[in-house]
Structure formats: structure tokens, C-alpha cells
Amino acid sequence: MTDDVQGRIVALIPAAGQGTRLGLDRPKAFVELDGQTLLNRSIDAVRASGVVDQVVVIVPPELVDDVRARFPEVSVVAGGAERSDSVRAGLAAADPDTELVLVHDAARALTPPALFARVVEALRGGAGAVVPGLPVTDTLKRVDDTGVVIDTPNRAELRAVQTPQGFTAELLRRAHASAADATDDAGLVEALGEPVVVVPGEARAFKITTPFDLRLAELLCGTPDVVEPDPEEQPS
Ligand code: C5P
């Protein structure tokens, strides 16, 4: 941890995935939820948080012109084959004086604006890498490629992590310059041996991946937030 960090904040919104698990005819971020695309909702949530100076959206190459026309106030760049390629493309478009970066999946379209502020607060307090996480309620098994259980990790030690994930720009650039592979940005930071801090996540920040998730999101749209007990104090 360092002293309090001030400085410009950019939010990168990767939205370049095809979303094949949703089984629809368009990239996932461009699917509509109660009349608004997932991307539109994610941009609105980032803006509503009031903690971000620049928004960079990363979209499939063929949609760059269209998204630029729809959202003239955000930076729009073309994504790549893997999510990390898309994040790297977004990072390259961040203002040079950016000090803090949030990376937020467009697919987490119902994320409450307060979660962005929570992650930024931890970064401002000196953490180099911050992820929102929730305790897991299912028991998780590690399995081999034939489906036989290898072991059962201690559930109390596990967190299901979400986005926005926050980083100092220097650390995220270093993480993405490495050849390591990971399913989220924090995983690249961990591979550098740098600490990653978990702050309480939000149930509404779930990633819309399957048709079931989309139905759930439709049902939640327009409903008030559920007041949950403090996630860190929930029984495991
Ligand atoms: O595929 P997955 O659900 O993990 O994607 C998470 C987010 O990353 C989505 O918002 C998706 O649009 C984005 N993504 C991307 N470029 C890719 C793959 C995924 O921007 N090549």
C-alpha cells in the first residue's frame, strides 16, 4: 500500500465478445434488456457513479463506427480475439495522464453505480489492485477432465469475483505486458506476485452469460435493490 492516490480515472468497458453462450444473433453487449442494450446500461452505470473521468468502450471492429455515432462522449476502439486483447486495446486509448483504471464487463449490465465508487475508494486508499467479490453459496469441486472430483476447496476461503476491477494504471499496464494468461485482469496482476484486495461485491453485478441470466436480468430490471446483510458477514 502507498499513500493516498489521486489522479484521473478511466473506465474500460470490454464489449467485444461474441457471447455465443447466449445463443442470440448479435454480440452480447448489443442485446437489449428492457429496451436498452447491455452496453448502454453499463455506460450509464459508470457515468452515474460520478467517479470516472474518461470512458473507453471496446467493441467488435465492425461496430466501431456505429457505437461512436451513438455515444459521441465516450472513446470507442476495436477489440481483439480474447478478452485480454480487448482490454489491452482499451488501455492503449486511455488518456496518457491516467492514474487509475477500472475494467468493467459490459455484460454486468445491472451493476449498481455504488460499486464503482467502492472500488475507487479502495484504490484511493492505496491499494494497487481491487476486485469486488461475494462469498460462494454452493460447495465447489475441482474436477479432472473426465469429471472425477479431485478435491473440495474450503468454501469459506473462496470468493466469486466480479467487475469493476480497479488498478493503478502502472500496474495494469505491467500486468498486460506480461505473457501470462488469466480469465480476469486481477489474475494477471496475481501472476506478477502483486497483492489484490477484495472488497464486497453486489449480487446485481452478476455477468449475463446464459439465457437464464438474461431472463433473470429482465425480471430484475426496474425492481429496487434488495438490501443484503454485509456480504463479509454472511455465513459460509
Ligand atoms: O466472454 P465473457 O463473458 O467472459 O466476456 C466478459 C466481457 O468481456 C464481455 O463484456 C465481453 O463483451 C468482453 N469481451 C471482449 N473481447 C473479447 C471477449 C470478451 O471485449 N474478445
mmCIF file of N, CA and C in Angstrom, residues 39-87:
data_model
loop_
_atom_site.group_PDB
_atom_site.id
_atom_site.type_symbol
_atom_site.label_atom_id
_atom_site.label_comp_id
_atom_site.label_asym_id
_atom_site.label_seq_id
_atom_site.Cartn_x
_atom_site.Cartn_y
_atom_site.Cartn_z
ATOM 1 N N LEU A 39 -24.638 -2.737 -23.228
ATOM 2 C CA LEU A 39 -23.573 -1.727 -23.282
ATOM 3 C C LEU A 39 -24.079 -0.373 -22.804
ATOM 4 N N ASN A 40 -25.255 0.020 -23.291
ATOM 5 C CA ASN A 40 -25.833 1.296 -22.896
ATOM 6 C C ASN A 40 -26.005 1.362 -21.375
ATOM 7 N N ARG A 41 -26.520 0.278 -20.795
ATOM 8 C CA ARG A 41 -26.738 0.241 -19.349
ATOM 9 C C ARG A 41 -25.408 0.327 -18.589
ATOM 10 N N SER A 42 -24.381 -0.340 -19.120
ATOM 11 C CA SER A 42 -23.089 -0.315 -18.431
ATOM 12 C C SER A 42 -22.461 1.077 -18.492
ATOM 13 N N ILE A 43 -22.565 1.721 -19.656
ATOM 14 C CA ILE A 43 -22.039 3.099 -19.767
ATOM 15 C C ILE A 43 -22.777 4.005 -18.782
ATOM 16 N N ASP A 44 -24.094 3.877 -18.719
ATOM 17 C CA ASP A 44 -24.889 4.715 -17.808
ATOM 18 C C ASP A 44 -24.482 4.494 -16.347
ATOM 19 N N ALA A 45 -24.240 3.218 -15.982
ATOM 20 C CA ALA A 45 -23.878 2.928 -14.587
ATOM 21 C C ALA A 45 -22.517 3.539 -14.247
ATOM 22 N N VAL A 46 -21.566 3.428 -15.182
ATOM 23 C CA VAL A 46 -20.237 4.016 -14.939
ATOM 24 C C VAL A 46 -20.379 5.517 -14.740
ATOM 25 N N ARG A 47 -21.144 6.152 -15.627
ATOM 26 C CA ARG A 47 -21.314 7.604 -15.546
ATOM 27 C C ARG A 47 -22.018 8.016 -14.258
ATOM 28 N N ALA A 48 -23.065 7.244 -13.894
ATOM 29 C CA ALA A 48 -23.850 7.583 -12.707
ATOM 30 C C ALA A 48 -23.021 7.490 -11.432
ATOM 31 N N SER A 49 -21.938 6.716 -11.487
ATOM 32 C CA SER A 49 -21.102 6.580 -10.292
ATOM 33 C C SER A 49 -20.417 7.901 -9.950
ATOM 34 N N GLY A 50 -20.193 8.744 -10.967
ATOM 35 C CA GLY A 50 -19.568 10.046 -10.740
ATOM 36 C C GLY A 50 -18.092 9.991 -10.398
ATOM 37 N N VAL A 51 -17.458 8.824 -10.550
ATOM 38 C CA VAL A 51 -16.059 8.715 -10.122
ATOM 39 C C VAL A 51 -15.090 8.557 -11.299
ATOM 40 N N VAL A 52 -15.599 8.637 -12.520
ATOM 41 C CA VAL A 52 -14.767 8.333 -13.691
ATOM 42 C C VAL A 52 -14.620 9.561 -14.591
ATOM 43 N N ASP A 53 -13.389 9.813 -15.078
ATOM 44 C CA ASP A 53 -13.139 10.977 -15.937
ATOM 45 C C ASP A 53 -13.262 10.646 -17.422
ATOM 46 N N GLN A 54 -12.898 9.416 -17.808
ATOM 47 C CA GLN A 54 -12.953 9.031 -19.235
ATOM 48 C C GLN A 54 -13.526 7.623 -19.331
ATOM 49 N N VAL A 55 -14.360 7.386 -20.347
ATOM 50 C CA VAL A 55 -14.892 6.040 -20.592
ATOM 51 C C VAL A 55 -14.375 5.569 -21.947
ATOM 52 N N VAL A 56 -13.768 4.384 -21.969
ATOM 53 C CA VAL A 56 -13.304 3.772 -23.222
ATOM 54 C C VAL A 56 -14.088 2.475 -23.411
ATOM 55 N N VAL A 57 -14.778 2.382 -24.528
ATOM 56 C CA VAL A 57 -15.574 1.195 -24.832
ATOM 57 C C VAL A 57 -14.851 0.400 -25.917
ATOM 58 N N ILE A 58 -14.763 -0.916 -25.719
ATOM 59 C CA ILE A 58 -14.056 -1.766 -26.687
ATOM 60 C C ILE A 58 -15.090 -2.686 -27.328
ATOM 61 N N VAL A 59 -15.249 -2.584 -28.648
ATOM 62 C CA VAL A 59 -16.355 -3.267 -29.340
ATOM 63 C C VAL A 59 -15.820 -4.061 -30.532
ATOM 64 N N PRO A 60 -16.639 -4.948 -31.101
ATOM 65 C CA PRO A 60 -16.196 -5.657 -32.302
ATOM 66 C C PRO A 60 -15.846 -4.646 -33.400
ATOM 67 N N PRO A 61 -14.787 -4.919 -34.202
ATOM 68 C CA PRO A 61 -14.317 -3.939 -35.197
ATOM 69 C C PRO A 61 -15.418 -3.408 -36.108
ATOM 70 N N GLU A 62 -16.361 -4.279 -36.507
ATOM 71 C CA GLU A 62 -17.392 -3.847 -37.462
ATOM 72 C C GLU A 62 -18.426 -2.915 -36.835
ATOM 73 N N LEU A 63 -18.390 -2.772 -35.493
ATOM 74 C CA LEU A 63 -19.389 -1.923 -34.820
ATOM 75 C C LEU A 63 -18.803 -0.603 -34.306
ATOM 76 N N VAL A 64 -17.503 -0.376 -34.565
ATOM 77 C CA VAL A 64 -16.851 0.824 -34.019
ATOM 78 C C VAL A 64 -17.569 2.100 -34.486
ATOM 79 N N ASP A 65 -17.829 2.225 -35.787
ATOM 80 C CA ASP A 65 -18.428 3.461 -36.310
ATOM 81 C C ASP A 65 -19.814 3.686 -35.725
ATOM 82 N N ASP A 66 -20.574 2.612 -35.641
ATOM 83 C CA ASP A 66 -21.936 2.705 -35.121
ATOM 84 C C ASP A 66 -21.939 3.170 -33.655
ATOM 85 N N VAL A 67 -21.049 2.564 -32.848
ATOM 86 C CA VAL A 67 -21.024 2.907 -31.421
ATOM 87 C C VAL A 67 -20.515 4.338 -31.222
ATOM 88 N N ARG A 68 -19.537 4.749 -32.055
ATOM 89 C CA ARG A 68 -19.055 6.147 -31.977
ATOM 90 C C ARG A 68 -20.199 7.122 -32.231
ATOM 91 N N ALA A 69 -21.023 6.795 -33.202
ATOM 92 C CA ALA A 69 -22.138 7.697 -33.532
ATOM 93 C C ALA A 69 -23.168 7.743 -32.404
ATOM 94 N N ARG A 70 -23.371 6.604 -31.754
ATOM 95 C CA ARG A 70 -24.374 6.548 -30.680
ATOM 96 C C ARG A 70 -23.894 7.180 -29.379
ATOM 97 N N PHE A 71 -22.591 7.055 -29.123
ATOM 98 C CA PHE A 71 -22.052 7.544 -27.839
ATOM 99 C C PHE A 71 -20.884 8.494 -28.117
ATOM 100 N N PRO A 72 -21.175 9.708 -28.613
ATOM 101 C CA PRO A 72 -20.084 10.609 -29.009
ATOM 102 C C PRO A 72 -19.189 11.024 -27.840
ATOM 103 N N GLU A 73 -19.689 10.869 -26.625
ATOM 104 C CA GLU A 73 -18.924 11.335 -25.457
ATOM 105 C C GLU A 73 -17.965 10.281 -24.911
ATOM 106 N N VAL A 74 -17.950 9.071 -25.472
ATOM 107 C CA VAL A 74 -17.007 8.055 -24.984
ATOM 108 C C VAL A 74 -15.995 7.734 -26.083
ATOM 109 N N SER A 75 -14.817 7.220 -25.676
ATOM 110 C CA SER A 75 -13.832 6.763 -26.664
ATOM 111 C C SER A 75 -14.217 5.346 -27.069
ATOM 112 N N VAL A 76 -14.114 5.044 -28.353
ATOM 113 C CA VAL A 76 -14.506 3.723 -28.854
ATOM 114 C C VAL A 76 -13.358 3.138 -29.664
ATOM 115 N N VAL A 77 -12.945 1.909 -29.306
ATOM 116 C CA VAL A 77 -11.876 1.244 -30.066
ATOM 117 C C VAL A 77 -12.293 -0.190 -30.377
ATOM 118 N N ALA A 78 -11.589 -0.787 -31.338
ATOM 119 C CA ALA A 78 -11.882 -2.169 -31.747
ATOM 120 C C ALA A 78 -11.214 -3.157 -30.800
ATOM 121 N N GLY A 79 -11.948 -4.222 -30.449
ATOM 122 C CA GLY A 79 -11.404 -5.259 -29.577
ATOM 123 C C GLY A 79 -10.673 -6.332 -30.353
ATOM 124 N N GLY A 80 -10.206 -7.353 -29.610
ATOM 125 C CA GLY A 80 -9.447 -8.439 -30.228
ATOM 126 C C GLY A 80 -10.094 -9.782 -29.972
ATOM 127 N N ALA A 81 -9.336 -10.839 -30.279
ATOM 128 C CA ALA A 81 -9.885 -12.203 -30.225
ATOM 129 C C ALA A 81 -10.202 -12.631 -28.796
ATOM 130 N N GLU A 82 -9.328 -12.292 -27.854
ATOM 131 C CA GLU A 82 -9.531 -12.668 -26.451
ATOM 132 C C GLU A 82 -9.869 -11.423 -25.645
ATOM 133 N N ARG A 83 -10.507 -11.647 -24.494
ATOM 134 C CA ARG A 83 -10.875 -10.501 -23.657
ATOM 135 C C ARG A 83 -9.639 -9.662 -23.305
ATOM 136 N N SER A 84 -8.523 -10.325 -23.005
ATOM 137 C CA SER A 84 -7.320 -9.562 -22.620
ATOM 138 C C SER A 84 -6.813 -8.718 -23.792
ATOM 139 N N ASP A 85 -6.991 -9.190 -25.046
ATOM 140 C CA ASP A 85 -6.619 -8.368 -26.209
ATOM 141 C C ASP A 85 -7.481 -7.103 -26.232
ATOM 142 N N SER A 86 -8.753 -7.273 -25.910
ATOM 143 C CA SER A 86 -9.664 -6.125 -25.911
ATOM 144 C C SER A 86 -9.279 -5.127 -24.814
ATOM 145 N N VAL A 87 -8.944 -5.652 -23.633
ATOM 146 C CA VAL A 87 -8.538 -4.746 -22.541
ATOM 147 C C VAL A 87 -7.266 -3.991 -22.927
#
